[in-house]
Amino acid sequence: MTQQKLQSKDSVNTDAILVINCGSSSIKFCLIKPATGETLLSGLAECLLSPEAKITIKRDGEKQSYKLPDAFDHQTALSVLVEQLQQLNLVKDISAIGHRVVHGGEHYSQPTLITTEVEQSISQLAKLAPLHNPAHLIGIKACQEAFENLPQVAVFDTAFHQSIPEKAYIYGLPYSLYKDHAIRRYGFHGTSHYFVAKQAAKQLKKPLAQCNLISAHLGNGCSVTVIKNGESVDTSMGMTPGEGVMMGTRCGDIDAGIIFHLVDNLGYSIADVNKLLNKESGLLGVSGLSNDCRTLENAMLEDNHVQATLALTVFCYRIAKSIASYSASLTQLDGLIFTGGIGENSSWIRAEIVKQLGLLNFSLDEEKNQATRFGASGNIATKSSRACLVIATNEEWVIAEQSAQLLTNLAK
Ligand code: ADP
């Protein structure tokens, strides 16, 4: 699909966008109306490339799972999805496929129509995101076959952070590593931070371009972003999603000297270190129990589990410290946003973080904090505090909206 192939503005149908988030063994999908965010259908194909491969499709509150036929691959999963969409008479409503792509490097600060050149550059960027970009390309290829007449759009997780200034993206390393090898901070979760900032602007009744916010996306992966006049100006994740605050299984910032110590004195290989820092650390590593916040909160509150308590305490302190550090990027601050599975649901974690932010004039209304969970949103701060907003993120809606907008612009 090239830009030239798009037709006149009137003929661009943006009724619904199929949003695809393709991992190495999974595809998350969601058919969504860009104008309203209404989800017509969603689901997950998981355990791909294994005999356990299955696809679950949710529609109108009902869930159906199908074991995938032989091949168990991304293509098979998409063909089952297409079949279901056909049976439900939904294929005619799809105007484009919007792909979440984790790494867009410095090339992409905007959603982009996928052409052969764009695929090549997503592939070249795989050296910065070896786990994600190759998987996205598999999804793109499979969608091109399954939906050959539809435009495919890439929406990059790094794009929102392309506005961060040099002082925030340059590491204290020899400058040639940036110039010659693109080693710099990129940041991730950009689509989520952008969505919640836009929602916060609505709640604060101000244009986004006048909003100064700190956004904490706390899920399995966690990142904190500072938004000045509606644009990201710094973020905690770096060249990879490993940097910044502590997460479910990732350690976040550590002294780089620990890596040499592990390799030189404790017999770790580089592959072992990679696994340790990304899969065995964070909440899981410190607690020795789980990466799941609910399990840890239960263990702490019900069993007085010492390591679960420590893991959650370290987690909250490091997030509070990261939030406070961003006062260096702002001269004004409208409020703090909590989002992601933990940010949207855990009143204990929100309280523990905010109680360490008194110097920034944040304090929580305990009742509102307890009540704002499970999809509820709102300001949980006391009257005298700056705003503390809980906002449910919706990255799929942003991807659908931006894909539809791009197609409309290209057809003008
Ligand atoms: P991902 O980054 O994989 O999208 P999510 O945003 O879904 O992750 O967040 C997953 C995290 O949210 C898990 O640690 C989970 O324990 C936590 N979580 C979900 N619901 C609750 C809850 N009610 N209380 C505390 N934590 C919760």
XYZ file of C-alpha atoms and ligand atoms in Angstrom:
439
model
C 0.000 0.000 0.000
C 1.524 3.325 -0.972
C 0.355 6.814 -0.209
C -0.696 7.248 -3.845
C -3.134 4.342 -3.590
C -5.302 6.134 -1.026
C -8.448 7.572 -2.513
C -10.249 10.851 -2.043
C -11.136 12.046 1.450
C -14.799 11.149 1.051
C -14.026 7.558 0.209
C -11.809 6.978 3.282
C -14.004 4.976 5.586
C -12.765 5.264 9.158
C -15.637 3.340 10.724
C -13.383 0.987 12.640
C -9.675 0.290 12.925
C -8.283 -3.135 13.770
C -5.503 -2.495 16.281
C -2.814 -5.157 16.429
C -0.139 -5.571 19.081
C 2.003 -8.471 17.954
C 4.515 -10.155 20.257
C 6.811 -13.073 19.480
C 4.188 -15.612 20.594
C 1.026 -13.567 20.904
C -1.256 -11.154 19.071
C -3.520 -8.777 20.993
C -6.231 -7.330 18.803
C -9.052 -4.885 19.157
C -11.578 -3.595 16.653
C -12.337 -0.077 17.727
C -14.222 2.974 16.497
C -11.703 5.806 16.364
C -14.263 8.550 16.893
C -15.686 7.204 20.139
C -13.326 4.523 21.394
C -16.153 1.979 21.276
C -14.712 -1.551 21.148
C -16.589 -3.808 18.731
C -14.461 -6.865 19.404
C -11.193 -7.651 21.143
C -9.077 -10.629 22.032
C -5.801 -12.402 22.308
C -4.037 -15.149 20.391
C -1.496 -16.683 22.743
C 1.081 -19.482 23.016
C 1.602 -19.173 19.252
C 4.183 -21.540 17.752
C 3.303 -24.127 20.414
C 0.638 -26.864 20.506
C -1.137 -24.896 23.290
C -1.854 -22.065 20.836
C -5.333 -20.628 21.260
C -7.304 -17.568 20.379
C -9.843 -15.856 22.629
C -12.337 -13.424 21.151
C -14.469 -11.091 23.280
C -17.603 -9.448 21.955
C -20.594 -7.926 23.765
C -19.225 -9.093 27.119
C -18.986 -12.724 25.930
C -15.729 -14.603 25.583
C -15.027 -17.520 23.245
C -11.804 -19.476 23.000
C -10.700 -21.634 20.083
C -7.749 -23.966 19.936
C -5.768 -23.017 16.854
C -5.450 -25.572 14.058
C -2.043 -26.954 13.043
C 0.700 -24.460 12.243
C -0.119 -22.483 15.421
C 1.496 -19.403 13.965
C 0.592 -15.723 13.603
C -0.859 -16.327 10.144
C -3.131 -19.110 11.412
C -4.322 -16.937 14.284
C -5.141 -14.073 11.941
C -6.993 -16.349 9.532
C -9.176 -17.554 12.422
C -9.775 -13.925 13.402
C -10.693 -12.991 9.814
C -13.120 -15.918 9.679
C -14.807 -14.726 12.881
C -14.931 -11.139 11.643
C -16.533 -12.384 8.416
C -19.128 -14.423 10.288
C -19.970 -11.390 12.398
C -20.179 -9.285 9.232
C -17.560 -6.889 10.592
C -14.887 -7.033 7.863
C -16.664 -4.397 5.772
C -16.377 -1.937 8.672
C -12.586 -2.123 8.911
C -10.835 0.772 7.206
C -7.250 0.091 8.283
C -4.957 -1.896 10.532
C -3.101 0.071 13.209
C 0.017 -1.660 14.524
C 1.630 -0.898 17.854
C 5.376 -0.773 17.168
C 7.626 -0.474 20.205
C 10.715 1.184 18.718
C 10.667 3.946 16.149
C 14.142 5.260 16.997
C 14.731 8.866 15.941
C 12.990 8.349 12.592
C 9.420 8.305 13.763
C 7.688 10.932 15.830
C 4.344 10.458 14.066
C 2.096 7.574 13.025
C 3.288 6.305 9.667
C 1.745 4.476 6.728
C 3.627 1.186 6.382
C 5.507 0.858 3.092
C 8.388 -1.450 2.162
C 10.838 1.275 3.265
C 9.082 1.645 6.625
C 9.249 -2.126 7.136
C 12.971 -2.010 6.389
C 13.536 0.705 8.911
C 11.472 -1.095 11.595
C 13.702 -4.068 10.855
C 16.893 -1.982 11.181
C 15.612 -0.663 14.524
C 15.380 -4.255 15.775
C 18.916 -3.875 17.148
C 17.451 -1.397 19.660
C 14.391 -3.581 20.427
C 15.347 -7.182 19.621
C 12.366 -8.694 21.454
C 9.715 -6.420 19.979
C 10.373 -5.054 16.480
C 10.930 -8.455 14.770
C 7.632 -9.660 16.287
C 5.827 -6.551 15.025
C 7.153 -7.253 11.519
C 5.729 -10.777 11.676
C 2.351 -9.229 12.581
C 2.594 -6.660 9.802
C 3.391 -9.354 7.218
C 0.579 -11.602 8.437
C -1.902 -8.681 8.337
C -0.782 -7.698 4.838
C -1.739 -11.203 3.711
C -4.944 -11.408 5.712
C -6.153 -7.882 4.838
C -4.403 -7.245 1.537
C -6.533 -4.288 0.492
C -6.318 -2.356 3.711
C -3.740 0.290 4.619
C -1.457 -0.612 7.529
C -0.293 2.088 9.913
C 2.519 1.935 12.465
C 2.087 3.831 15.750
C 5.324 3.921 17.719
C 5.651 3.652 21.504
C 8.675 5.937 21.349
C 7.011 8.664 19.215
C 5.541 10.805 22.027
C 8.994 11.106 23.607
C 10.697 12.445 20.487
C 10.069 15.928 21.909
C 12.435 15.381 24.858
C 15.426 17.743 24.704
C 19.039 16.709 24.214
C 19.891 17.333 27.885
C 17.394 14.594 28.803
C 18.220 12.050 26.109
C 22.022 12.164 26.036
C 23.737 9.673 28.355
C 26.990 10.550 30.111
C 28.879 8.366 27.635
C 31.259 9.293 24.791
C 29.179 11.372 22.360
C 30.307 9.159 19.450
C 28.118 6.348 20.832
C 25.116 8.570 20.229
C 26.313 9.891 16.858
C 27.494 6.573 15.442
C 25.259 4.047 17.190
C 22.105 5.944 18.218
C 22.667 5.139 21.917
C 20.369 7.600 23.726
C 17.188 7.726 25.777
C 14.093 6.987 23.675
C 11.448 6.205 26.300
C 8.435 3.895 25.962
C 4.731 3.727 26.918
C 4.446 6.944 24.850
C 0.970 6.135 23.549
C -0.288 5.606 27.091
C 1.322 8.755 28.525
C -0.134 10.764 25.630
C -3.625 9.319 26.112
C -3.766 9.987 29.855
C -2.298 13.495 29.425
C -5.073 14.279 26.918
C -7.706 12.948 29.346
C -6.129 14.891 32.210
C -6.333 18.102 30.153
C -10.079 17.479 29.751
C -10.500 16.922 33.487
C -8.457 20.020 34.300
C -10.462 21.982 31.699
C -7.324 23.311 30.030
C -5.905 22.817 26.526
C -3.313 20.021 26.561
C -0.740 22.507 25.218
C -1.029 24.412 28.514
C -0.810 21.378 30.808
C 2.210 20.490 32.951
C 1.885 16.995 34.311
C 3.790 14.023 35.678
C 2.384 10.717 34.506
C 3.130 7.387 36.221
C 2.281 4.362 34.068
C 2.474 1.475 36.537
C 1.789 -1.947 35.046
C 4.106 -4.920 34.637
C 6.397 -2.389 32.982
C 6.528 0.979 34.744
C 7.583 4.408 33.573
C 7.260 7.995 34.721
C 7.036 10.850 32.198
C 7.109 14.600 32.668
C 4.913 16.567 30.295
C 5.527 20.289 29.770
C 2.984 22.295 27.789
C 1.506 19.033 26.523
C 4.803 17.522 25.324
C 7.004 14.846 26.851
C 10.226 16.481 28.091
C 11.716 13.574 30.027
C 10.881 9.977 30.823
C 12.314 7.271 33.032
C 12.751 4.452 30.499
C 15.819 4.774 28.314
C 17.354 3.209 25.236
C 15.473 0.094 26.340
C 12.509 -0.354 28.696
C 14.940 -1.588 31.368
C 15.891 1.832 32.737
C 14.107 3.871 35.386
C 11.889 2.788 38.243
C 11.681 -0.780 39.554
C 9.089 -2.920 37.732
C 7.413 -6.337 37.942
C 10.473 -8.340 36.899
C 12.913 -5.623 35.737
C 15.303 -4.001 38.184
C 15.207 -0.472 36.736
C 18.241 1.718 37.497
C 21.191 -0.054 39.075
C 24.886 0.683 39.402
C 26.418 -0.574 36.125
C 29.318 -1.870 38.241
C 27.031 -4.646 39.513
C 27.078 -6.186 36.027
C 30.889 -6.402 35.999
C 30.837 -7.876 39.496
C 28.288 -10.528 38.441
C 30.363 -11.468 35.385
C 33.881 -11.153 36.813
C 33.339 -12.611 40.284
C 30.053 -14.526 40.433
C 30.231 -16.599 37.244
C 27.340 -15.007 35.349
C 27.405 -14.943 31.544
C 26.045 -11.859 29.753
C 22.946 -13.902 28.834
C 22.489 -14.771 32.544
C 22.759 -11.101 33.479
C 20.216 -10.159 30.830
C 17.767 -12.724 32.198
C 18.449 -11.696 35.798
C 17.887 -7.972 35.218
C 14.839 -8.319 32.967
C 13.014 -11.424 34.160
C 14.104 -12.207 37.716
C 14.417 -8.823 39.392
C 12.012 -6.039 40.384
C 9.036 -6.932 42.579
C 9.623 -10.622 41.871
C 13.317 -10.541 42.717
C 13.050 -8.535 45.932
C 9.963 -10.348 47.260
C 11.073 -13.816 46.158
C 7.329 -14.389 45.822
C 5.685 -12.823 42.768
C 5.781 -9.994 40.251
C 2.050 -9.490 40.729
C 1.184 -6.556 42.878
C -2.084 -8.088 44.136
C -0.265 -11.176 45.434
C 2.305 -9.005 47.175
C -0.274 -6.696 48.755
C -2.190 -9.707 50.074
C 0.999 -11.271 51.424
C 1.936 -8.010 53.140
C -1.474 -7.181 54.586
C -2.645 -10.683 55.483
C 0.565 -12.577 56.287
C 2.903 -9.750 57.229
C 5.291 -11.161 54.602
C 8.572 -9.310 55.233
C 10.036 -9.500 51.725
C 6.735 -8.648 50.017
C 6.569 -5.564 52.244
C 10.159 -4.672 51.355
C 9.549 -5.127 47.615
C 6.479 -2.861 47.671
C 8.247 -0.285 49.847
C 11.262 -0.100 47.505
C 8.914 0.018 44.492
C 6.961 2.992 45.883
C 10.015 4.893 47.123
C 11.709 4.667 43.755
C 8.607 5.870 41.945
C 8.174 8.780 44.387
C 11.857 9.675 43.915
C 11.466 9.612 40.128
C 8.363 11.824 40.271
C 10.098 14.295 42.587
C 13.173 14.431 40.340
C 11.042 15.810 37.519
C 10.489 19.056 39.390
C 13.837 19.888 37.701
C 12.046 19.917 34.319
C 9.116 22.156 35.241
C 8.341 25.603 36.576
C 4.667 24.801 37.039
C 2.840 21.583 37.823
C -0.879 20.946 37.329
C -0.971 17.434 38.657
C 0.081 13.825 38.847
C -1.521 10.999 36.861
C -1.704 7.325 37.883
C -2.417 4.778 35.170
C -1.654 1.133 34.217
C -2.925 -1.934 36.096
C -1.275 -0.892 39.378
C -1.838 2.857 39.025
C -5.522 2.370 38.193
C -6.244 -0.191 40.903
C -3.918 -0.152 43.865
C -5.004 2.434 46.414
C -2.280 1.205 48.803
C 0.507 1.893 46.291
C -0.894 5.288 45.319
C -1.098 6.291 48.983
C 2.432 5.049 49.703
C 3.843 7.032 46.755
C 1.930 10.241 47.417
C 2.774 10.359 51.124
C 6.427 10.810 50.061
C 5.542 13.779 47.848
C 4.409 16.254 50.492
C 7.134 18.750 49.499
C 5.506 18.982 46.049
C 2.199 19.707 47.774
C 0.507 16.405 47.028
C -1.837 14.722 49.494
C -4.580 12.141 48.996
C -8.176 12.063 50.111
C -8.256 8.576 51.623
C -11.919 7.934 50.815
C -11.597 9.022 47.192
C -8.411 6.993 46.861
C -10.157 3.842 48.128
C -13.180 4.425 45.901
C -11.283 5.080 42.647
C -10.430 1.597 41.393
C -11.491 -1.009 38.825
C -11.987 1.346 35.889
C -13.175 4.371 37.889
C -11.316 7.587 37.246
C -11.098 10.955 38.942
C -9.151 13.292 41.184
C -8.216 11.551 44.438
C -6.362 14.501 45.984
C -7.443 16.567 48.986
C -8.767 20.058 48.308
C -5.483 21.722 49.286
C -3.329 19.370 47.167
C -2.352 19.572 43.524
C -4.505 17.235 41.413
C -3.816 13.463 41.607
C -5.721 11.933 38.738
C -6.458 8.245 38.264
C -7.061 7.633 34.559
C -7.605 4.284 32.845
C -5.269 4.120 29.888
C -6.464 3.132 26.410
C -3.546 2.747 24.039
C -5.724 0.954 21.480
C -7.969 3.978 21.142
C -4.980 6.261 20.480
C -3.673 3.851 17.833
C -7.112 3.746 16.167
C -7.522 7.525 16.350
C -4.060 8.269 15.002
C -4.386 5.691 12.202
C -7.731 7.168 11.122
C -6.347 10.708 11.305
C -3.349 9.791 9.178
C -5.538 8.213 6.501
C -7.811 11.228 6.406
C -4.800 13.558 6.083
C -3.246 11.454 3.328
C -6.456 11.455 1.351
C -6.784 15.255 1.422
P 0.936 -4.733 31.399
O 2.097 -3.833 31.619
O 1.301 -6.158 31.159
O -0.103 -4.176 30.443
P -1.042 -4.115 33.434
O -1.117 -2.651 33.120
O -2.220 -4.955 33.158
O 0.252 -4.774 32.833
O -0.709 -4.218 35.009
C -0.444 -5.425 35.632
C -0.218 -5.160 37.104
O -1.390 -4.536 37.653
C 0.041 -6.406 37.915
O 1.138 -6.189 38.796
C -1.232 -6.557 38.742
O -0.979 -7.143 39.963
C -1.631 -5.109 38.911
N -3.039 -5.025 39.313
C -4.127 -5.302 38.577
N -5.246 -5.182 39.347
C -4.837 -4.821 40.590
C -5.487 -4.537 41.835
N -6.803 -4.614 41.950
N -4.728 -4.192 42.895
C -3.387 -4.122 42.791
N -2.714 -4.361 41.651
C -3.421 -4.706 40.565
